[in-house]
mmCIF file of C-alpha atoms in Angstrom:
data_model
loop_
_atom_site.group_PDB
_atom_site.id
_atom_site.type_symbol
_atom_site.label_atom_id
_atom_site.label_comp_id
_atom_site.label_asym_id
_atom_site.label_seq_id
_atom_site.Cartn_x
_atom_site.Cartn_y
_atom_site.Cartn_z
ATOM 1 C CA UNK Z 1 26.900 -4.695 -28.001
ATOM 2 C CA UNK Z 2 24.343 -3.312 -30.352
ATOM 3 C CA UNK Z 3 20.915 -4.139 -30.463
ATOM 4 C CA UNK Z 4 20.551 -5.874 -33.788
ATOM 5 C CA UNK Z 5 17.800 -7.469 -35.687
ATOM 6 C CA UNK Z 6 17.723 -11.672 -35.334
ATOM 7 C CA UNK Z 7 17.880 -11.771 -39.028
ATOM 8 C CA UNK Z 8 21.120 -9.500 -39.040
ATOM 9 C CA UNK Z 9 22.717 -11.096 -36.265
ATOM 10 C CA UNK Z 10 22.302 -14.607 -38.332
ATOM 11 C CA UNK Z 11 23.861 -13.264 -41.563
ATOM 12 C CA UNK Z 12 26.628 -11.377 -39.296
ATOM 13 C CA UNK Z 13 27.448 -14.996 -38.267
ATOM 14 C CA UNK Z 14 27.395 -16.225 -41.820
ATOM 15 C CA UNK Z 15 29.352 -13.762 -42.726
ATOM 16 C CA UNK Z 16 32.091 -14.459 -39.930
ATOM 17 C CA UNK Z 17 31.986 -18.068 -40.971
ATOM 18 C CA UNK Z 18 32.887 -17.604 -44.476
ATOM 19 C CA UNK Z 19 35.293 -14.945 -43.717
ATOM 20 C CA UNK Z 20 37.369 -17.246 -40.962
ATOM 21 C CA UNK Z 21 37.084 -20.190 -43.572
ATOM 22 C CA UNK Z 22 38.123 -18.305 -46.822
ATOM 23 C CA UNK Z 23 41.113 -16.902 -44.810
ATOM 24 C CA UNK Z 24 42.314 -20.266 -43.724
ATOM 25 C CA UNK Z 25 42.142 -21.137 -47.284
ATOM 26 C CA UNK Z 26 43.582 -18.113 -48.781
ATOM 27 C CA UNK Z 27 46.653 -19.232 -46.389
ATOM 28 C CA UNK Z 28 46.905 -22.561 -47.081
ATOM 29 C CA UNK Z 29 46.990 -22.261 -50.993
ATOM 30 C CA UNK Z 30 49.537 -19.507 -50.372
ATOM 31 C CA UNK Z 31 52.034 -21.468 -48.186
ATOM 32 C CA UNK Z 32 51.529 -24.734 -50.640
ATOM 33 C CA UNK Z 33 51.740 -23.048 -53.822
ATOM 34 C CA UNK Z 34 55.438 -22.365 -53.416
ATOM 35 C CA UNK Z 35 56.342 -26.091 -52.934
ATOM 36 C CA UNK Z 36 54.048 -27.187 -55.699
ATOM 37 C CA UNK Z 37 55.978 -24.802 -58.318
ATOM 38 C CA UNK Z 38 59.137 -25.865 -56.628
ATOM 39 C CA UNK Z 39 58.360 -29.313 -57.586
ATOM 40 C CA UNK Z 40 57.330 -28.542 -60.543
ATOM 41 C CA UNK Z 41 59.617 -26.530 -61.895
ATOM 42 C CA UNK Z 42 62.301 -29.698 -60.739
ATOM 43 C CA UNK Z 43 60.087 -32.410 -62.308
ATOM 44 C CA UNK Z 44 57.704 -31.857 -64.774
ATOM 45 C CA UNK Z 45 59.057 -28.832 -66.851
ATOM 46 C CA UNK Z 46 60.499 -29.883 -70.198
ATOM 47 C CA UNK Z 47 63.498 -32.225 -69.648
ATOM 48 C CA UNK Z 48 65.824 -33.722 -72.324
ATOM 49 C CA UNK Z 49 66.141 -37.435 -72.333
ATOM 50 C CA UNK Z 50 69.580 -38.378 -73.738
ATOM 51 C CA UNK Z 51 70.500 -42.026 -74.450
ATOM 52 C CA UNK Z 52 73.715 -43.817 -72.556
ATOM 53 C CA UNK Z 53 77.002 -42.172 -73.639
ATOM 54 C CA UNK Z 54 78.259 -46.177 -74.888
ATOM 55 C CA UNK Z 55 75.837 -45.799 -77.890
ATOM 56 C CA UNK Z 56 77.647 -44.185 -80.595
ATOM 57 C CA UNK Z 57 76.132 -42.206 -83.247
ATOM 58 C CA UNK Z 58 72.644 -42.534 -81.724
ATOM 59 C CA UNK Z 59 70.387 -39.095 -82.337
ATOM 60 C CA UNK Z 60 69.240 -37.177 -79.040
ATOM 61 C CA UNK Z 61 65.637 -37.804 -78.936
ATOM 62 C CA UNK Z 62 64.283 -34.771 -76.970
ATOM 63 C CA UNK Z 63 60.881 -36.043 -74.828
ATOM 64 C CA UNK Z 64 59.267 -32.719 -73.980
ATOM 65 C CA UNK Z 65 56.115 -32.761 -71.679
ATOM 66 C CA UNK Z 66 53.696 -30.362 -70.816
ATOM 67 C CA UNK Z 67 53.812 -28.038 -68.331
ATOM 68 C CA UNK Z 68 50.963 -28.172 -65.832
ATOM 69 C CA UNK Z 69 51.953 -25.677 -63.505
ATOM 70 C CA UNK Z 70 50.490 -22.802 -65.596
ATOM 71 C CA UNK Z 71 47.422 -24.014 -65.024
ATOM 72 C CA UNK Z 72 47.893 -24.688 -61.402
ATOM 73 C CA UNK Z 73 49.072 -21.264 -60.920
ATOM 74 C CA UNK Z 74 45.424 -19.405 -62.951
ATOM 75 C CA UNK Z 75 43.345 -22.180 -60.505
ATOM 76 C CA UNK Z 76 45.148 -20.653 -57.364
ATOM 77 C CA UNK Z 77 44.381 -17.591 -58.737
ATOM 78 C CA UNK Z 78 41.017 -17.828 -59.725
ATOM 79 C CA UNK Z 79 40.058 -19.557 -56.421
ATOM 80 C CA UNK Z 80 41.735 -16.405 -54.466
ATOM 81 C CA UNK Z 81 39.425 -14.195 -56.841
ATOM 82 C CA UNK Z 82 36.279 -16.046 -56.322
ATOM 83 C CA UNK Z 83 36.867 -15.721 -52.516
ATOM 84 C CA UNK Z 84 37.877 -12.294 -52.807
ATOM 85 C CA UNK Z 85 33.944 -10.866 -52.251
ATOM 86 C CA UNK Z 86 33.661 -13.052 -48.891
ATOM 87 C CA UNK Z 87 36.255 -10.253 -47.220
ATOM 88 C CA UNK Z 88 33.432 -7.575 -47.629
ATOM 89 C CA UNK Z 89 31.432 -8.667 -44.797
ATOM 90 C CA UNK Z 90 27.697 -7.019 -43.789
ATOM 91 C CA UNK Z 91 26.345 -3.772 -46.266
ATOM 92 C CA UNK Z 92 23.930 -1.608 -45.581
ATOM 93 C CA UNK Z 93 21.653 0.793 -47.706
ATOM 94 C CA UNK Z 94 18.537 2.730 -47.826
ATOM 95 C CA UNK Z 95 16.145 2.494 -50.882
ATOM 96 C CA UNK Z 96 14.102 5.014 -52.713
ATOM 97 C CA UNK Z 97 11.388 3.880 -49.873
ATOM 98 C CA UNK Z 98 13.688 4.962 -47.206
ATOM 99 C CA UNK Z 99 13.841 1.228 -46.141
ATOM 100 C CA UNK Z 100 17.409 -0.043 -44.677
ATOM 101 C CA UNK Z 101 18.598 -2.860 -46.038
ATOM 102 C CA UNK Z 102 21.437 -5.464 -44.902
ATOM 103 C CA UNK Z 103 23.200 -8.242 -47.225
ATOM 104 C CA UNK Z 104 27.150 -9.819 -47.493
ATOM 105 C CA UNK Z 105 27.594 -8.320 -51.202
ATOM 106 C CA UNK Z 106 27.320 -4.697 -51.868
ATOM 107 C CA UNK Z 107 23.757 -3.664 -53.755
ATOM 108 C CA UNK Z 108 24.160 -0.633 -54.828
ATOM 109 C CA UNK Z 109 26.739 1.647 -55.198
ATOM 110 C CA UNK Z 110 26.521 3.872 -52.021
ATOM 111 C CA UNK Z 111 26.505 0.712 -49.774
ATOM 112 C CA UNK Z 112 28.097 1.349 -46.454
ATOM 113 C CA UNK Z 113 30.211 -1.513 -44.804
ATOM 114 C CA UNK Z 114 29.241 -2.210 -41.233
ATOM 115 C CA UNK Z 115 30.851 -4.167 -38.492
ATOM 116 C CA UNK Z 116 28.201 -5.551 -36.272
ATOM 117 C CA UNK Z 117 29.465 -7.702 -32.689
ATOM 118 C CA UNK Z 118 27.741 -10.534 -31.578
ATOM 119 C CA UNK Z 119 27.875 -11.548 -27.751
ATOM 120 C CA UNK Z 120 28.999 -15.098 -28.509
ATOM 121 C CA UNK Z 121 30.044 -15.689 -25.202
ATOM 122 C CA UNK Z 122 28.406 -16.920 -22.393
ATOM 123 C CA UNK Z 123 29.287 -15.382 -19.244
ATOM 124 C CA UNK Z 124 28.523 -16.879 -15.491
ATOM 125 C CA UNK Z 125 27.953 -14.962 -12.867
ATOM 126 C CA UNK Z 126 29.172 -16.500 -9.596
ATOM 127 C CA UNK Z 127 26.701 -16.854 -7.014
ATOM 128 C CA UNK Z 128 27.852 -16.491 -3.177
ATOM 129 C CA UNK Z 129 27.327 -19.237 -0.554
ATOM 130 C CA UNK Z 130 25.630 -18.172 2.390
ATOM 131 C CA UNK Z 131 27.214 -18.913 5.738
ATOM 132 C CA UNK Z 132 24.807 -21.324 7.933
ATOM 133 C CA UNK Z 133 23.811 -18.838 10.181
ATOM 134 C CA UNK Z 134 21.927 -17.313 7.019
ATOM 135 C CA UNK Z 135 20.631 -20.844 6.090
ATOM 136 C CA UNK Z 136 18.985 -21.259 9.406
ATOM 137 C CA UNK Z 137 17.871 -17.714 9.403
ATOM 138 C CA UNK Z 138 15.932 -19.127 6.203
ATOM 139 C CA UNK Z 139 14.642 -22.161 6.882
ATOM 140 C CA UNK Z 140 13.023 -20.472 10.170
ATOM 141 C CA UNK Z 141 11.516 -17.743 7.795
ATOM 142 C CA UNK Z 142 9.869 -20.326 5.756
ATOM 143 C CA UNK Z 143 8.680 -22.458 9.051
ATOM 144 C CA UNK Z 144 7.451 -19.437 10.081
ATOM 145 C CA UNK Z 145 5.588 -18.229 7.317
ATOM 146 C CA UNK Z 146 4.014 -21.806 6.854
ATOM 147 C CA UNK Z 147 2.658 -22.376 10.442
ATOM 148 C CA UNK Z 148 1.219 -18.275 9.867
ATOM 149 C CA UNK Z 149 -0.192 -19.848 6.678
ATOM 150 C CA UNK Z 150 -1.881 -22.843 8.410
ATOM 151 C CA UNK Z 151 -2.842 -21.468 11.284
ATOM 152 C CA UNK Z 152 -6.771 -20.494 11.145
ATOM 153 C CA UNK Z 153 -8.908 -18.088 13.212
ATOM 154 C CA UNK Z 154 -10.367 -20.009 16.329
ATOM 155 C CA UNK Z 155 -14.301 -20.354 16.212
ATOM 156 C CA UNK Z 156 -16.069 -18.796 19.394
ATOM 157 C CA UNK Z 157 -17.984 -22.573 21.421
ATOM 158 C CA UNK Z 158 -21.202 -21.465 20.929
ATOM 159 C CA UNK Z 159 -20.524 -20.887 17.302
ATOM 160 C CA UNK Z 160 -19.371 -24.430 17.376
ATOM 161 C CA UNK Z 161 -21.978 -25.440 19.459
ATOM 162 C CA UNK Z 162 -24.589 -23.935 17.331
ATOM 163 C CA UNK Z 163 -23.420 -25.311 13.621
ATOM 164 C CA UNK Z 164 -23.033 -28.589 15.367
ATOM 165 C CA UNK Z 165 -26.476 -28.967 16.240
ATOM 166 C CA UNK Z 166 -27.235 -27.239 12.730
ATOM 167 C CA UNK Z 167 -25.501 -29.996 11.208
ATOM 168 C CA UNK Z 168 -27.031 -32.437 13.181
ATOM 169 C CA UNK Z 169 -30.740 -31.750 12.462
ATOM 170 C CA UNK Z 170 -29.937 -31.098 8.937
ATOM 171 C CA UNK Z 171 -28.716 -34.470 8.929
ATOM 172 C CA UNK Z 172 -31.563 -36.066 10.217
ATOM 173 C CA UNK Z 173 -34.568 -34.073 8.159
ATOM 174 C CA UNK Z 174 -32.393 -35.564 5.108
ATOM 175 C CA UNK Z 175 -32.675 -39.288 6.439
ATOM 176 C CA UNK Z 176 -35.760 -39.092 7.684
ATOM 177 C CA UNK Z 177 -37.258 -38.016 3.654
ATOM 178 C CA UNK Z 178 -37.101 -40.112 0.825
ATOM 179 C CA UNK Z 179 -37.203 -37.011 -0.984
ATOM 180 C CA UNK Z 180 -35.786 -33.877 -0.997
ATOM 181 C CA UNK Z 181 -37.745 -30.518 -2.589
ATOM 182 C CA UNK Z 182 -37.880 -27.064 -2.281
ATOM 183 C CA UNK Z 183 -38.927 -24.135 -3.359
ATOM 184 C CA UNK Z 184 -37.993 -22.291 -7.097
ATOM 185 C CA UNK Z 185 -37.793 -18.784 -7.580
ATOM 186 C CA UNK Z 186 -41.529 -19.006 -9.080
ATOM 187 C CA UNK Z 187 -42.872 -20.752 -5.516
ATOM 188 C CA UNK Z 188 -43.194 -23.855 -6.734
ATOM 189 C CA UNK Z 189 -42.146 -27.096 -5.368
ATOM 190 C CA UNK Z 190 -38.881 -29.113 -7.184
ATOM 191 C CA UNK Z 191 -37.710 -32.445 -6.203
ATOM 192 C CA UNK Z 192 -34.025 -32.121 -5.790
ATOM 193 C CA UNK Z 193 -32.600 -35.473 -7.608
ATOM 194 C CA UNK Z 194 -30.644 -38.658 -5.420
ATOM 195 C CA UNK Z 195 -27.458 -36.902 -6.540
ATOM 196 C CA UNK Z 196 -27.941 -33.969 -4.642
ATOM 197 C CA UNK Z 197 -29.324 -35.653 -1.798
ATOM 198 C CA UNK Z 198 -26.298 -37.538 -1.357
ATOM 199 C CA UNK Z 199 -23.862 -34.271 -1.795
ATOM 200 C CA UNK Z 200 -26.061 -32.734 1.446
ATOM 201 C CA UNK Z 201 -25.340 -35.929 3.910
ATOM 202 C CA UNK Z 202 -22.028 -35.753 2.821
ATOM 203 C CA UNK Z 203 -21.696 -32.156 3.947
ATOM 204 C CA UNK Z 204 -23.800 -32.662 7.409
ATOM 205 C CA UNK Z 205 -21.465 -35.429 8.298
ATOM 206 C CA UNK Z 206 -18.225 -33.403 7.459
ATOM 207 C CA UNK Z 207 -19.582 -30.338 10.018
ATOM 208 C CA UNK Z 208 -20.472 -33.088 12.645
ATOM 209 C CA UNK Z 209 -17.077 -34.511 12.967
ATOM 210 C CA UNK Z 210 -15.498 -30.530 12.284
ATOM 211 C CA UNK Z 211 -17.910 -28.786 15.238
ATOM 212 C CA UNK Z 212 -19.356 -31.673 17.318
ATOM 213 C CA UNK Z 213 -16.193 -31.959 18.815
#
């Protein structure tokens, strides 16, 4: 399969339409056109109408009617010639720029037919089963890999012991002040606003139940 252009792949496919549909067509006026002159050449071609042989002395009147299978016939043909330039199928050329062009009717004169394949198919690739013994080998991979996930390094007692009591007097220097402040970068004092305040007892409280255990 070459690697085509989506523009040129899309006109190769118009092009395969039209060819597959002008064929069918070609075939079908050819296989009916044979009946329809047969018919025609029985029916409607010029045909004498002579009155009952019990009338004496009464003059042949000759009825002559048209022939329409002429016509029929330069349609058939005409169609077959209109279709005729669907048959060419992808051109290519290079212009005075050095630029490649593609089209279904021939451009210029040095035009060069081309037959470009698509992959139209689809094709599925069949995927094994695994045997259960893989499936549990798996499933305790991923188990494994979880618990190694959740499991977290163990803090040291005193280090426990030590941010719970942290935690603890942080706690209650924030309850005991109606007011939090500190200290900017320039040394001066800032009151911290309620917001804030309320963010830091919600941490203290989280590191009492985590360490104060």
């Amino acid at each position: 399969m070459c690697s085509c252009s989506p523009a040129l792949v899309k006109l190769s496919r118009r092009a395969t339409v039209w060819k597959i549909f002008s064929r069918r067509s070609a075939i079908s006026i050819l296989l009916i056109l044979p009946a329809i002159a047969s018919i025609l050449a029985l029916y409607i071609y010029e045909k004498p109408m002579v009155p009952p042989p019990h009338k004496k002395g009464a003059k042949t009147n000759m009825i002559k009617t048209r022939s329409i299978a002429p016509p029929l016939f330069i349609v058939a043909l005409l169609t077959l010639l209109i279709q005729a330039p669907v048959f060419a199928g992808i051109y290519k050329w290079v212009d005075k720029g050095g630029q490649v062009h593609y089209s279904d009717l021939p451009r210029v004169e040095n035009a060069e037919e081309v037959n470009i394949r698509t992959n139209e198919t689809t094709q599925t690739r069949k995927i094994p089963l695994k045997s259960e013994e893989e499936i549990a080998a798996e499933e305790k991979r991923k188990k494994e890999a979880e618990a190694k996930k959740a499991q977290k390094p163990k803090i040291p007692a005193s280090e426990k012991r030590r941010l719970c009591k942290q935690a603890r007097h942080e706690l209650e220097v924030i309850n005991s002040r109606g007011r939090l402040r500190e200290i900017n970068a320039k040394g001066e004092y800032i009151y911290l606003p309620e917001e804030e305040r309320q963010k830091r007892i919600s941490r203290a409280k989280k590191d009492i139940r985590k360490y104060c255990r």
